[in-house]
Structures are given as C-alpha cells and as structure tokens.
Amino acid sequence: MFAVTATQTDPDDPIKGLTIGEHPEPVDVPEGWTTVTVRAAALNHHDLWTLKGVGISRERLPIVLGCDAAGVDEDGDEVIVHSVIGTPVDGDETLDPARSLLSEKYDGTFAEKVAVPRRNLVPKPAAISFEEAACLPTAWLTAYRMIFDKAGLEPGSTILVQGAGGGVATALIALGRAGGFRVWATSRSQDKRERALALGADRVFETGARLPERVDAVMETVGEATWKHSLSSLRPGGRIVTCGATSGMVAPTQLAQVYFLQKSIIGSTMGTREQLARLAVFLEQTGVRPVIDRVLPLAEAEEGFAAMHRGEVFGKVVFTI
C-alpha cells in the first residue's frame, strides 16, 4: 500500500527522514482490532517531533506516520479514528501509563489502510466531510478537553489562546467562541492575528503584549516562549491549561505567582473516545468546522511537512488518499 513513513530521525533536518512510497499492508491484526480504509488524514506537530527523534527509538523505524484519520471501516461505515491506544483507567485511556498514540508503537494513519482497536472507532456524522473529520482526533479533541473539561469555566469567562495559527490554537478559538467564552488570542504575525479575529476571537494581541485585564484561563500550546506572559496574564485563582510546548519544554516559573495568587497549572493530553464522539456531535449541532490550511494528496505530503516546519500553517494540513 502507499504510505508516508519515518525511516530516520534528525533534530535539525527532520524532513530528510520522510519516505513516501510503498509499505506493507496491515497483517496479523490483533484480536479485537480492525482495519480502516483511510480517506483523509491530518498532520500534527507530533509527526514532526517523531522525525526529530522525540518520543521514538530507532528500533521502531520505519514506522508509518500520522495520528489522525477518517475513513471507512470493514463494514462500510464512515468512521473517525481515535488515536489513543490504551486501556481505560477510570474510564480514561489517556491515564494508562502504557498508552501510546498511533505512529508511536503502531503504524499510523498516513497510509491507505490503518489497523486500530475496534473500540477506537467513532461514527462520522454525515454533515462532516472526511477532511474535516480527520482534523478532530488530535488537535480538536485536545482543544475540546482543554476548554470544556480542564479549564473548569462557565460560558462568559475570558480565555487567552497563545500562538494563534496552530491546529490546537485555531480549534480553541473556534470552540471557545461556539461555547460562549470571550476569546483573546496572541500571535507574532499580524496576518495570523487578523485571521484569528475572522475565526471568532474577540480581541488579538502581539505575543507578549500587556493585556487590558487578566484572564480567567490561559490555553498554552507554545511553552517556553510564552510561559512568563501566560502566568502574568492570569487572574488570581485562574488556570493555565497546557497541552504542549512547541517552542521549548523548559520554562522558568515564578513560584510566588503560583502559590501566593493561587494560580493552577493543569496538564492536558488528548481526550477520551467518548469526548471525541461528543466533539463530533458538537460540530454537527453548532455548524463549527475545523480551519483547514490546505488539502494535499498523500503523495505530496512533503509539502505539508515543510510548511509546518517553517511555521507557515494556519489551521490544519490534511492529506487525502
């Protein structure tokens, strides 16, 4: 089958580890698993991190990249693939210490077919296209959980989204707006700030700018570059919800701001299968749709990887098969 794989890793030049071509189809599918014929798959920073050698060992290469997919199962049903492979702990598979995402231990979704546990399949609403549905399992599910679960806020609260432009950030803006929150966003790029306003942000600011007032919660995906600003922009008793650190993993923290002002730092990783199913219904009911930067055939995947690597993406890059 045709697939996009990681065959080597390089922290400085990740794209050179990208291999596009023939790869064996899934065989010896484990009991309780099934195969999905992929119609669309979405690119994530996770895929770039893999090519950089983060979170994967050389012994696992080559491996098919990709966490997200929508397609058709063996019964002919249109489905969305939940990419977290694990045993639920108190109903939450992300709490399984042995959990993994597709493309970490098992081949991912950038292929004509992908093997997954049957329980990981979520019905795709007919109103949502395969391309839109492919955006949901990682970036949009992460954003959904951050806002509606981890933030602990009521509609009408103000949230700050750092780094408008990425897949999670654009999802946070769109979902926050639809959920009744006042959404502020930051970006170094004037173009991305303007696009964030068009997407539904109430106000936009340059990265690091002083805000007119402190916010109820900060949605953090950037990490080191924005961490100080995130902490200082938060009201007493507010929460930073962090799901990633694209600019760096190590950020100094003024601990007095945390304990004296009773601020909370909440980690969030992906979401559950049930949350993915509810997210799909939320989109169906509200009319909200993922922002797609570009749609490319899988054979042209290198263009999408290169654009993400250069930081030239607003929303999601989707590959069609």
PDB file of C-alpha atoms in Angstrom:
ATOM      1  CA  MET A   1       0.000   0.000   0.000  1.00  0.00           C
ATOM      2  CA  PHE A   2       1.028   3.646  -0.406  1.00  0.00           C
ATOM      3  CA  ALA A   3       2.208   5.291   2.819  1.00  0.00           C
ATOM      4  CA  VAL A   4       4.305   8.061   4.381  1.00  0.00           C
ATOM      5  CA  THR A   5       6.866   6.707   6.819  1.00  0.00           C
ATOM      6  CA  ALA A   6       9.656   7.882   9.082  1.00  0.00           C
ATOM      7  CA  THR A   7      12.806   5.983   8.120  1.00  0.00           C
ATOM      8  CA  GLN A   8      15.329   8.040  10.085  1.00  0.00           C
ATOM      9  CA  THR A   9      15.373  10.941  12.545  1.00  0.00           C
ATOM     10  CA  ASP A  10      17.273  14.215  12.609  1.00  0.00           C
ATOM     11  CA  PRO A  11      16.578  17.018  15.121  1.00  0.00           C
ATOM     12  CA  ASP A  12      17.904  19.689  12.750  1.00  0.00           C
ATOM     13  CA  ASP A  13      16.583  18.458   9.410  1.00  0.00           C
ATOM     14  CA  PRO A  14      13.533  16.303  10.149  1.00  0.00           C
ATOM     15  CA  ILE A  15      12.187  16.311   6.598  1.00  0.00           C
ATOM     16  CA  LYS A  16      15.035  14.175   5.300  1.00  0.00           C
ATOM     17  CA  GLY A  17      13.692  11.233   7.293  1.00  0.00           C
ATOM     18  CA  LEU A  18      10.398  11.365   5.396  1.00  0.00           C
ATOM     19  CA  THR A  19       9.890   8.469   2.964  1.00  0.00           C
ATOM     20  CA  ILE A  20       6.921   8.326   0.581  1.00  0.00           C
ATOM     21  CA  GLY A  21       6.104   5.132  -1.276  1.00  0.00           C
ATOM     22  CA  GLU A  22       5.106   1.511  -0.857  1.00  0.00           C
ATOM     23  CA  HIS A  23       4.783  -0.049   2.601  1.00  0.00           C
ATOM     24  CA  PRO A  24       3.355  -3.443   3.671  1.00  0.00           C
ATOM     25  CA  GLU A  25      -0.380  -3.526   4.399  1.00  0.00           C
ATOM     26  CA  PRO A  26      -1.504  -4.367   7.963  1.00  0.00           C
ATOM     27  CA  VAL A  27      -1.295  -8.126   8.521  1.00  0.00           C
ATOM     28  CA  ASP A  28      -1.719 -10.272  11.629  1.00  0.00           C
ATOM     29  CA  VAL A  29      -4.174  -7.729  13.025  1.00  0.00           C
ATOM     30  CA  PRO A  30      -4.528  -8.425  16.793  1.00  0.00           C
ATOM     31  CA  GLU A  31      -7.747  -9.811  18.215  1.00  0.00           C
ATOM     32  CA  GLY A  32     -10.190  -7.008  18.870  1.00  0.00           C
ATOM     33  CA  TRP A  33      -8.622  -4.830  16.171  1.00  0.00           C
ATOM     34  CA  THR A  34      -9.856  -3.982  12.699  1.00  0.00           C
ATOM     35  CA  THR A  35      -8.694  -2.082   9.643  1.00  0.00           C
ATOM     36  CA  VAL A  36      -9.928   1.229   8.279  1.00  0.00           C
ATOM     37  CA  THR A  37      -9.580   2.366   4.686  1.00  0.00           C
ATOM     38  CA  VAL A  38      -8.306   5.906   5.114  1.00  0.00           C
ATOM     39  CA  ARG A  39      -9.980   8.691   3.143  1.00  0.00           C
ATOM     40  CA  ALA A  40      -8.299  11.646   4.858  1.00  0.00           C
ATOM     41  CA  ALA A  41      -5.585  12.152   7.472  1.00  0.00           C
ATOM     42  CA  ALA A  42      -4.356  15.300   9.214  1.00  0.00           C
ATOM     43  CA  LEU A  43      -0.831  16.459  10.010  1.00  0.00           C
ATOM     44  CA  ASN A  44       0.236  17.316  13.577  1.00  0.00           C
ATOM     45  CA  HIS A  45       3.366  18.654  15.224  1.00  0.00           C
ATOM     46  CA  HIS A  46       3.623  15.163  16.712  1.00  0.00           C
ATOM     47  CA  ASP A  47       4.640  13.941  13.253  1.00  0.00           C
ATOM     48  CA  LEU A  48       7.449  16.493  13.053  1.00  0.00           C
ATOM     49  CA  TRP A  49       8.599  15.600  16.566  1.00  0.00           C
ATOM     50  CA  THR A  50       8.787  11.959  15.508  1.00  0.00           C
ATOM     51  CA  LEU A  51      11.014  12.884  12.567  1.00  0.00           C
ATOM     52  CA  LYS A  52      13.182  14.835  15.010  1.00  0.00           C
ATOM     53  CA  GLY A  53      13.571  11.706  17.137  1.00  0.00           C
ATOM     54  CA  VAL A  54      11.394  12.814  20.055  1.00  0.00           C
ATOM     55  CA  GLY A  55       9.333  10.050  21.677  1.00  0.00           C
ATOM     56  CA  ILE A  56      10.515   7.262  19.406  1.00  0.00           C
ATOM     57  CA  SER A  57      13.522   4.959  19.308  1.00  0.00           C
ATOM     58  CA  ARG A  58      15.446   3.972  16.188  1.00  0.00           C
ATOM     59  CA  GLU A  59      14.415   0.357  16.752  1.00  0.00           C
ATOM     60  CA  ARG A  60      10.816   1.267  15.857  1.00  0.00           C
ATOM     61  CA  LEU A  61      11.752   2.653  12.453  1.00  0.00           C
ATOM     62  CA  PRO A  62      10.490   2.546   9.804  1.00  0.00           C
ATOM     63  CA  ILE A  63       7.014   3.424  11.032  1.00  0.00           C
ATOM     64  CA  VAL A  64       4.010   4.920   9.266  1.00  0.00           C
ATOM     65  CA  LEU A  65       3.424   8.475  10.490  1.00  0.00           C
ATOM     66  CA  GLY A  66       0.084  10.076  11.329  1.00  0.00           C
ATOM     67  CA  CYS A  67      -2.252  10.139  14.334  1.00  0.00           C
ATOM     68  CA  ASP A  68      -5.480  11.361  12.743  1.00  0.00           C
ATOM     69  CA  ALA A  69      -7.761   9.721  10.212  1.00  0.00           C
ATOM     70  CA  ALA A  70     -11.297   9.416   8.940  1.00  0.00           C
ATOM     71  CA  GLY A  71     -12.349   6.659   6.603  1.00  0.00           C
ATOM     72  CA  VAL A  72     -14.471   3.577   6.068  1.00  0.00           C
ATOM     73  CA  ASP A  73     -14.401   0.507   8.304  1.00  0.00           C
ATOM     74  CA  GLU A  74     -14.687  -3.131   7.239  1.00  0.00           C
ATOM     75  CA  ASP A  75     -18.493  -2.938   7.444  1.00  0.00           C
ATOM     76  CA  GLY A  76     -18.631   0.060   5.105  1.00  0.00           C
ATOM     77  CA  ASP A  77     -19.419   2.574   7.859  1.00  0.00           C
ATOM     78  CA  GLU A  78     -17.887   6.057   7.826  1.00  0.00           C
ATOM     79  CA  VAL A  79     -15.788   6.483  10.961  1.00  0.00           C
ATOM     80  CA  ILE A  80     -13.326   8.725  12.782  1.00  0.00           C
ATOM     81  CA  VAL A  81     -10.279   7.012  14.299  1.00  0.00           C
ATOM     82  CA  HIS A  82      -9.460   7.722  17.946  1.00  0.00           C
ATOM     83  CA  SER A  83      -5.674   7.644  18.038  1.00  0.00           C
ATOM     84  CA  VAL A  84      -5.034   6.864  21.723  1.00  0.00           C
ATOM     85  CA  ILE A  85      -4.164   3.188  22.140  1.00  0.00           C
ATOM     86  CA  GLY A  86      -4.557   2.178  25.769  1.00  0.00           C
ATOM     87  CA  THR A  87      -6.641   0.536  28.471  1.00  0.00           C
ATOM     88  CA  PRO A  88      -9.049   2.986  30.156  1.00  0.00           C
ATOM     89  CA  VAL A  89      -8.220   3.873  33.760  1.00  0.00           C
ATOM     90  CA  ASP A  90     -11.406   5.051  35.486  1.00  0.00           C
ATOM     91  CA  GLY A  91     -12.859   5.458  32.002  1.00  0.00           C
ATOM     92  CA  ASP A  92      -9.911   7.428  30.632  1.00  0.00           C
ATOM     93  CA  GLU A  93      -7.414   5.716  28.339  1.00  0.00           C
ATOM     94  CA  THR A  94      -5.078   8.739  28.448  1.00  0.00           C
ATOM     95  CA  LEU A  95      -4.306   7.819  32.087  1.00  0.00           C
ATOM     96  CA  ASP A  96      -2.936   4.414  31.112  1.00  0.00           C
ATOM     97  CA  PRO A  97       0.838   4.585  31.804  1.00  0.00           C
ATOM     98  CA  ALA A  98       1.411   2.278  28.830  1.00  0.00           C
ATOM     99  CA  ARG A  99      -0.752   4.281  26.410  1.00  0.00           C
ATOM    100  CA  SER A 100       0.563   5.367  23.042  1.00  0.00           C
ATOM    101  CA  LEU A 101      -0.628   7.283  20.026  1.00  0.00           C
ATOM    102  CA  LEU A 102      -0.814   5.794  16.582  1.00  0.00           C
ATOM    103  CA  SER A 103       2.621   6.155  14.919  1.00  0.00           C
ATOM    104  CA  GLU A 104       4.470   5.632  18.227  1.00  0.00           C
ATOM    105  CA  LYS A 105       4.262   1.852  18.752  1.00  0.00           C
ATOM    106  CA  TYR A 106       1.884   1.008  15.926  1.00  0.00           C
ATOM    107  CA  ASP A 107       1.789   2.204  12.320  1.00  0.00           C
ATOM    108  CA  GLY A 108      -0.107   5.438  11.892  1.00  0.00           C
ATOM    109  CA  THR A 109      -2.692   6.874   9.542  1.00  0.00           C
ATOM    110  CA  PHE A 110      -0.684   8.267   6.605  1.00  0.00           C
ATOM    111  CA  ALA A 111      -1.453   5.192   4.546  1.00  0.00           C
ATOM    112  CA  GLU A 112      -4.209   3.612   2.507  1.00  0.00           C
ATOM    113  CA  LYS A 113      -5.126   1.421   5.492  1.00  0.00           C
ATOM    114  CA  VAL A 114      -4.595   1.576   9.249  1.00  0.00           C
ATOM    115  CA  ALA A 115      -5.177  -1.080  11.916  1.00  0.00           C
ATOM    116  CA  VAL A 116      -6.791   0.055  15.186  1.00  0.00           C
ATOM    117  CA  PRO A 117      -8.770  -1.406  18.104  1.00  0.00           C
ATOM    118  CA  ARG A 118     -12.474  -1.648  17.224  1.00  0.00           C
ATOM    119  CA  ARG A 119     -13.373   0.419  20.302  1.00  0.00           C
ATOM    120  CA  ASN A 120     -11.364   3.312  18.827  1.00  0.00           C
ATOM    121  CA  LEU A 121     -13.844   3.873  16.007  1.00  0.00           C
ATOM    122  CA  VAL A 122     -16.314   6.740  16.329  1.00  0.00           C
ATOM    123  CA  PRO A 123     -19.206   7.237  13.883  1.00  0.00           C
ATOM    124  CA  LYS A 124     -18.623  10.145  11.497  1.00  0.00           C
ATOM    125  CA  PRO A 125     -21.665  12.409  11.190  1.00  0.00           C
ATOM    126  CA  ALA A 126     -22.791  12.700   7.571  1.00  0.00           C
ATOM    127  CA  ALA A 127     -22.702  16.507   7.819  1.00  0.00           C
ATOM    128  CA  ILE A 128     -18.941  16.480   8.428  1.00  0.00           C
ATOM    129  CA  SER A 129     -16.622  15.752   5.491  1.00  0.00           C
ATOM    130  CA  PHE A 130     -13.806  13.234   5.680  1.00  0.00           C
ATOM    131  CA  GLU A 131     -11.306  16.112   5.506  1.00  0.00           C
ATOM    132  CA  GLU A 132     -12.975  17.921   8.415  1.00  0.00           C
ATOM    133  CA  ALA A 133     -13.359  14.751  10.457  1.00  0.00           C
ATOM    134  CA  ALA A 134      -9.665  13.933  10.026  1.00  0.00           C
ATOM    135  CA  CYS A 135      -8.795  17.129  11.922  1.00  0.00           C
ATOM    136  CA  LEU A 136     -10.615  16.069  15.089  1.00  0.00           C
ATOM    137  CA  PRO A 137      -8.759  13.204  16.845  1.00  0.00           C
ATOM    138  CA  THR A 138      -5.664  15.118  17.986  1.00  0.00           C
ATOM    139  CA  ALA A 139      -5.793  18.927  17.729  1.00  0.00           C
ATOM    140  CA  TRP A 140      -9.537  19.426  18.038  1.00  0.00           C
ATOM    141  CA  LEU A 141     -10.016  16.745  20.680  1.00  0.00           C
ATOM    142  CA  THR A 142      -7.171  18.269  22.683  1.00  0.00           C
ATOM    143  CA  ALA A 143      -8.771  21.715  22.452  1.00  0.00           C
ATOM    144  CA  TYR A 144     -12.230  20.362  23.331  1.00  0.00           C
ATOM    145  CA  ARG A 145     -10.927  18.758  26.501  1.00  0.00           C
ATOM    146  CA  MET A 146      -8.871  21.812  27.486  1.00  0.00           C
ATOM    147  CA  ILE A 147     -11.845  24.184  27.294  1.00  0.00           C
ATOM    148  CA  PHE A 148     -14.817  22.071  28.323  1.00  0.00           C
ATOM    149  CA  ASP A 149     -13.128  19.770  30.847  1.00  0.00           C
ATOM    150  CA  LYS A 150      -9.819  21.005  32.232  1.00  0.00           C
ATOM    151  CA  ALA A 151     -10.417  24.770  32.346  1.00  0.00           C
ATOM    152  CA  GLY A 152     -13.368  24.461  34.719  1.00  0.00           C
ATOM    153  CA  LEU A 153     -15.008  27.652  33.444  1.00  0.00           C
ATOM    154  CA  GLU A 154     -18.543  28.801  32.774  1.00  0.00           C
ATOM    155  CA  PRO A 155     -19.587  30.394  29.472  1.00  0.00           C
ATOM    156  CA  GLY A 156     -18.879  34.121  29.524  1.00  0.00           C
ATOM    157  CA  SER A 157     -15.422  33.635  31.014  1.00  0.00           C
ATOM    158  CA  THR A 158     -12.375  35.054  29.255  1.00  0.00           C
ATOM    159  CA  ILE A 159      -9.701  32.736  27.890  1.00  0.00           C
ATOM    160  CA  LEU A 160      -6.368  33.647  26.320  1.00  0.00           C
ATOM    161  CA  VAL A 161      -5.123  31.445  23.480  1.00  0.00           C
ATOM    162  CA  GLN A 162      -1.380  31.704  22.967  1.00  0.00           C
ATOM    163  CA  GLY A 163       0.066  31.313  19.484  1.00  0.00           C
ATOM    164  CA  ALA A 164      -2.932  31.653  17.179  1.00  0.00           C
ATOM    165  CA  GLY A 165      -2.301  29.719  13.987  1.00  0.00           C
ATOM    166  CA  GLY A 166      -1.564  26.153  15.045  1.00  0.00           C
ATOM    167  CA  GLY A 167      -4.118  23.378  14.829  1.00  0.00           C
ATOM    168  CA  VAL A 168      -4.904  23.303  18.557  1.00  0.00           C
ATOM    169  CA  ALA A 169      -4.948  27.109  18.809  1.00  0.00           C
ATOM    170  CA  THR A 170      -7.389  27.570  15.930  1.00  0.00           C
ATOM    171  CA  ALA A 171      -9.574  24.838  17.413  1.00  0.00           C
ATOM    172  CA  LEU A 172      -9.515  26.602  20.793  1.00  0.00           C
ATOM    173  CA  ILE A 173     -10.657  29.864  19.199  1.00  0.00           C
ATOM    174  CA  ALA A 174     -13.483  28.260  17.208  1.00  0.00           C
ATOM    175  CA  LEU A 175     -14.688  26.007  20.044  1.00  0.00           C
ATOM    176  CA  GLY A 176     -14.377  28.773  22.624  1.00  0.00           C
ATOM    177  CA  ARG A 177     -16.472  31.112  20.527  1.00  0.00           C
ATOM    178  CA  ALA A 178     -19.111  28.454  19.924  1.00  0.00           C
ATOM    179  CA  GLY A 179     -19.113  27.574  23.627  1.00  0.00           C
ATOM    180  CA  GLY A 180     -19.890  31.115  24.733  1.00  0.00           C
ATOM    181  CA  PHE A 181     -16.472  32.197  26.003  1.00  0.00           C
ATOM    182  CA  ARG A 182     -14.787  35.533  25.385  1.00  0.00           C
ATOM    183  CA  VAL A 183     -11.682  34.565  23.432  1.00  0.00           C
ATOM    184  CA  TRP A 184      -8.471  36.559  23.224  1.00  0.00           C
ATOM    185  CA  ALA A 185      -5.529  35.354  21.151  1.00  0.00           C
ATOM    186  CA  THR A 186      -1.883  36.238  20.560  1.00  0.00           C
ATOM    187  CA  SER A 187       0.466  35.846  17.608  1.00  0.00           C
ATOM    188  CA  ARG A 188       3.710  37.347  16.358  1.00  0.00           C
ATOM    189  CA  SER A 189       2.149  37.558  12.899  1.00  0.00           C
ATOM    190  CA  GLN A 190      -0.259  40.357  12.005  1.00  0.00           C
ATOM    191  CA  ASP A 191      -1.778  38.141   9.325  1.00  0.00           C
ATOM    192  CA  LYS A 192      -2.471  35.374  11.840  1.00  0.00           C
ATOM    193  CA  ARG A 193      -3.948  37.883  14.304  1.00  0.00           C
ATOM    194  CA  GLU A 194      -6.335  39.116  11.611  1.00  0.00           C
ATOM    195  CA  ARG A 195      -7.283  35.560  10.698  1.00  0.00           C
ATOM    196  CA  ALA A 196      -7.885  34.776  14.376  1.00  0.00           C
ATOM    197  CA  LEU A 197     -10.370  37.666  14.510  1.00  0.00           C
ATOM    198  CA  ALA A 198     -12.123  36.323  11.434  1.00  0.00           C
ATOM    199  CA  LEU A 199     -12.270  32.904  13.079  1.00  0.00           C
ATOM    200  CA  GLY A 200     -14.055  34.258  16.135  1.00  0.00           C
ATOM    201  CA  ALA A 201     -11.531  35.769  18.543  1.00  0.00           C
ATOM    202  CA  ASP A 202     -12.905  38.855  20.301  1.00  0.00           C
ATOM    203  CA  ARG A 203      -9.507  40.572  20.598  1.00  0.00           C
ATOM    204  CA  VAL A 204      -5.978  39.814  19.415  1.00  0.00           C
ATOM    205  CA  PHE A 205      -2.597  40.949  20.685  1.00  0.00           C
ATOM    206  CA  GLU A 206       1.031  40.701  19.740  1.00  0.00           C
ATOM    207  CA  THR A 207       2.860  37.927  21.551  1.00  0.00           C
ATOM    208  CA  GLY A 208       3.906  39.150  24.985  1.00  0.00           C
ATOM    209  CA  ALA A 209       1.746  42.304  24.901  1.00  0.00           C
ATOM    210  CA  ARG A 210       0.277  43.650  28.129  1.00  0.00           C
ATOM    211  CA  LEU A 211      -3.417  42.771  28.279  1.00  0.00           C
ATOM    212  CA  PRO A 212      -6.158  45.230  29.321  1.00  0.00           C
ATOM    213  CA  GLU A 213      -7.164  42.882  32.129  1.00  0.00           C
ATOM    214  CA  ARG A 214      -6.217  39.474  33.474  1.00  0.00           C
ATOM    215  CA  VAL A 215      -7.987  36.451  32.092  1.00  0.00           C
ATOM    216  CA  ASP A 216      -9.777  33.527  33.713  1.00  0.00           C
ATOM    217  CA  ALA A 217      -7.727  30.878  31.923  1.00  0.00           C
ATOM    218  CA  VAL A 218      -4.815  30.622  29.518  1.00  0.00           C
ATOM    219  CA  MET A 219      -4.652  27.910  26.863  1.00  0.00           C
ATOM    220  CA  GLU A 220      -0.961  27.061  26.397  1.00  0.00           C
ATOM    221  CA  THR A 221       0.460  25.177  23.433  1.00  0.00           C
ATOM    222  CA  VAL A 222       3.632  27.228  22.860  1.00  0.00           C
ATOM    223  CA  GLY A 223       5.640  26.625  26.025  1.00  0.00           C
ATOM    224  CA  GLU A 224       8.889  28.368  26.806  1.00  0.00           C
ATOM    225  CA  ALA A 225       8.404  31.425  24.561  1.00  0.00           C
ATOM    226  CA  THR A 226       5.045  32.447  26.081  1.00  0.00           C
ATOM    227  CA  TRP A 227       5.121  30.889  29.550  1.00  0.00           C
ATOM    228  CA  LYS A 228       6.074  34.015  31.504  1.00  0.00           C
ATOM    229  CA  HIS A 229       3.374  36.012  29.730  1.00  0.00           C
ATOM    230  CA  SER A 230       0.794  33.293  30.347  1.00  0.00           C
ATOM    231  CA  LEU A 231       1.474  33.233  34.079  1.00  0.00           C
ATOM    232  CA  SER A 232       1.406  37.012  34.466  1.00  0.00           C
ATOM    233  CA  SER A 233      -1.771  37.360  32.353  1.00  0.00           C
ATOM    234  CA  LEU A 234      -3.777  35.034  34.605  1.00  0.00           C
ATOM    235  CA  ARG A 235      -6.094  36.367  37.313  1.00  0.00           C
ATOM    236  CA  PRO A 236      -5.693  35.184  40.909  1.00  0.00           C
ATOM    237  CA  GLY A 237      -7.247  31.735  41.195  1.00  0.00           C
ATOM    238  CA  GLY A 238      -7.158  31.204  37.428  1.00  0.00           C
ATOM    239  CA  ARG A 239      -5.817  28.252  35.474  1.00  0.00           C
ATOM    240  CA  ILE A 240      -3.198  27.675  32.825  1.00  0.00           C
ATOM    241  CA  VAL A 241      -4.128  24.608  30.799  1.00  0.00           C
ATOM    242  CA  THR A 242      -1.111  23.312  28.930  1.00  0.00           C
ATOM    243  CA  CYS A 243      -1.073  20.582  26.310  1.00  0.00           C
ATOM    244  CA  GLY A 244       2.292  21.109  24.607  1.00  0.00           C
ATOM    245  CA  ALA A 245       5.405  23.178  24.164  1.00  0.00           C
ATOM    246  CA  THR A 246       6.300  23.752  20.526  1.00  0.00           C
ATOM    247  CA  SER A 247       8.854  26.460  21.405  1.00  0.00           C
ATOM    248  CA  GLY A 248      10.645  24.559  24.172  1.00  0.00           C
ATOM    249  CA  MET A 249       9.952  22.229  27.075  1.00  0.00           C
ATOM    250  CA  VAL A 250      11.766  24.053  29.891  1.00  0.00           C
ATOM    251  CA  ALA A 251      10.320  27.357  31.132  1.00  0.00           C
ATOM    252  CA  PRO A 252      11.212  29.184  34.377  1.00  0.00           C
ATOM    253  CA  THR A 253       8.225  29.687  36.681  1.00  0.00           C
ATOM    254  CA  GLN A 254       7.811  32.387  39.316  1.00  0.00           C
ATOM    255  CA  LEU A 255       6.501  30.105  42.037  1.00  0.00           C
ATOM    256  CA  ALA A 256       5.290  33.004  44.184  1.00  0.00           C
ATOM    257  CA  GLN A 257       2.799  33.853  41.435  1.00  0.00           C
ATOM    258  CA  VAL A 258       1.500  30.304  41.642  1.00  0.00           C
ATOM    259  CA  TYR A 259       1.109  29.834  45.390  1.00  0.00           C
ATOM    260  CA  PHE A 260       0.532  33.407  46.579  1.00  0.00           C
ATOM    261  CA  LEU A 261      -2.064  34.163  43.900  1.00  0.00           C
ATOM    262  CA  GLN A 262      -3.384  30.588  43.986  1.00  0.00           C
ATOM    263  CA  LYS A 263      -2.996  30.007  40.273  1.00  0.00           C
ATOM    264  CA  SER A 264      -3.228  26.481  38.908  1.00  0.00           C
ATOM    265  CA  ILE A 265      -1.219  24.796  36.177  1.00  0.00           C
ATOM    266  CA  ILE A 266      -3.205  21.954  34.617  1.00  0.00           C
ATOM    267  CA  GLY A 267      -1.773  19.419  32.206  1.00  0.00           C
ATOM    268  CA  SER A 268      -3.976  18.041  29.456  1.00  0.00           C
ATOM    269  CA  THR A 269      -3.258  15.279  26.958  1.00  0.00           C
ATOM    270  CA  MET A 270      -5.580  14.354  24.101  1.00  0.00           C
ATOM    271  CA  GLY A 271      -9.010  13.132  25.235  1.00  0.00           C
ATOM    272  CA  THR A 272     -11.138  10.022  25.575  1.00  0.00           C
ATOM    273  CA  ARG A 273     -13.041   8.170  22.884  1.00  0.00           C
ATOM    274  CA  GLU A 274     -16.297   9.406  24.430  1.00  0.00           C
ATOM    275  CA  GLN A 275     -15.080  13.008  24.256  1.00  0.00           C
ATOM    276  CA  LEU A 276     -14.202  12.535  20.589  1.00  0.00           C
ATOM    277  CA  ALA A 277     -17.718  11.248  19.942  1.00  0.00           C
ATOM    278  CA  ARG A 278     -19.212  14.262  21.751  1.00  0.00           C
ATOM    279  CA  LEU A 279     -16.913  16.614  19.831  1.00  0.00           C
ATOM    280  CA  ALA A 280     -18.240  15.230  16.541  1.00  0.00           C
ATOM    281  CA  VAL A 281     -21.820  15.822  17.740  1.00  0.00           C
ATOM    282  CA  PHE A 282     -20.867  19.339  18.924  1.00  0.00           C
ATOM    283  CA  LEU A 283     -19.654  20.202  15.425  1.00  0.00           C
ATOM    284  CA  GLU A 284     -22.754  18.666  13.869  1.00  0.00           C
ATOM    285  CA  GLN A 285     -25.053  20.679  16.148  1.00  0.00           C
ATOM    286  CA  THR A 286     -23.253  24.037  16.063  1.00  0.00           C
ATOM    287  CA  GLY A 287     -22.017  24.149  12.488  1.00  0.00           C
ATOM    288  CA  VAL A 288     -18.451  24.824  13.671  1.00  0.00           C
ATOM    289  CA  ARG A 289     -15.863  23.330  11.324  1.00  0.00           C
ATOM    290  CA  PRO A 290     -12.089  22.919  11.518  1.00  0.00           C
ATOM    291  CA  VAL A 291      -9.908  25.508   9.837  1.00  0.00           C
ATOM    292  CA  ILE A 292      -8.043  23.743   7.040  1.00  0.00           C
ATOM    293  CA  ASP A 293      -4.921  25.455   5.766  1.00  0.00           C
ATOM    294  CA  ARG A 294      -4.537  23.173   2.747  1.00  0.00           C
ATOM    295  CA  VAL A 295      -5.587  19.794   1.399  1.00  0.00           C
ATOM    296  CA  LEU A 296      -2.938  17.741  -0.395  1.00  0.00           C
ATOM    297  CA  PRO A 297      -2.814  14.268  -1.893  1.00  0.00           C
ATOM    298  CA  LEU A 298      -0.769  11.947   0.294  1.00  0.00           C
ATOM    299  CA  ALA A 299       1.843  11.738  -2.469  1.00  0.00           C
ATOM    300  CA  GLU A 300       2.587  15.441  -1.852  1.00  0.00           C
ATOM    301  CA  ALA A 301       2.898  15.092   1.926  1.00  0.00           C
ATOM    302  CA  GLU A 302       6.390  16.603   1.956  1.00  0.00           C
ATOM    303  CA  GLU A 303       4.911  19.995   1.031  1.00  0.00           C
ATOM    304  CA  GLY A 304       2.693  19.924   4.116  1.00  0.00           C
ATOM    305  CA  PHE A 305       5.518  18.820   6.421  1.00  0.00           C
ATOM    306  CA  ALA A 306       7.790  21.564   5.085  1.00  0.00           C
ATOM    307  CA  ALA A 307       5.129  24.251   5.561  1.00  0.00           C
ATOM    308  CA  MET A 308       4.551  23.184   9.168  1.00  0.00           C
ATOM    309  CA  HIS A 309       8.301  23.071   9.792  1.00  0.00           C
ATOM    310  CA  ARG A 310       8.596  26.669   8.523  1.00  0.00           C
ATOM    311  CA  GLY A 311       5.650  27.829  10.650  1.00  0.00           C
ATOM    312  CA  GLU A 312       3.608  28.817   7.605  1.00  0.00           C
ATOM    313  CA  VAL A 313       0.404  26.996   8.529  1.00  0.00           C
ATOM    314  CA  PHE A 314      -2.862  28.444   9.875  1.00  0.00           C
ATOM    315  CA  GLY A 315      -5.147  25.604  10.888  1.00  0.00           C
ATOM    316  CA  LYS A 316      -4.739  22.028   9.722  1.00  0.00           C
ATOM    317  CA  VAL A 317      -2.913  20.380   6.841  1.00  0.00           C
ATOM    318  CA  VAL A 318      -4.963  17.459   5.517  1.00  0.00           C
ATOM    319  CA  PHE A 319      -3.847  14.641   3.235  1.00  0.00           C
ATOM    320  CA  THR A 320      -6.313  12.747   1.084  1.00  0.00           C
ATOM    321  CA  ILE A 321      -5.888   9.150  -0.003  1.00  0.00           C
TER     322      ILE A 321
END
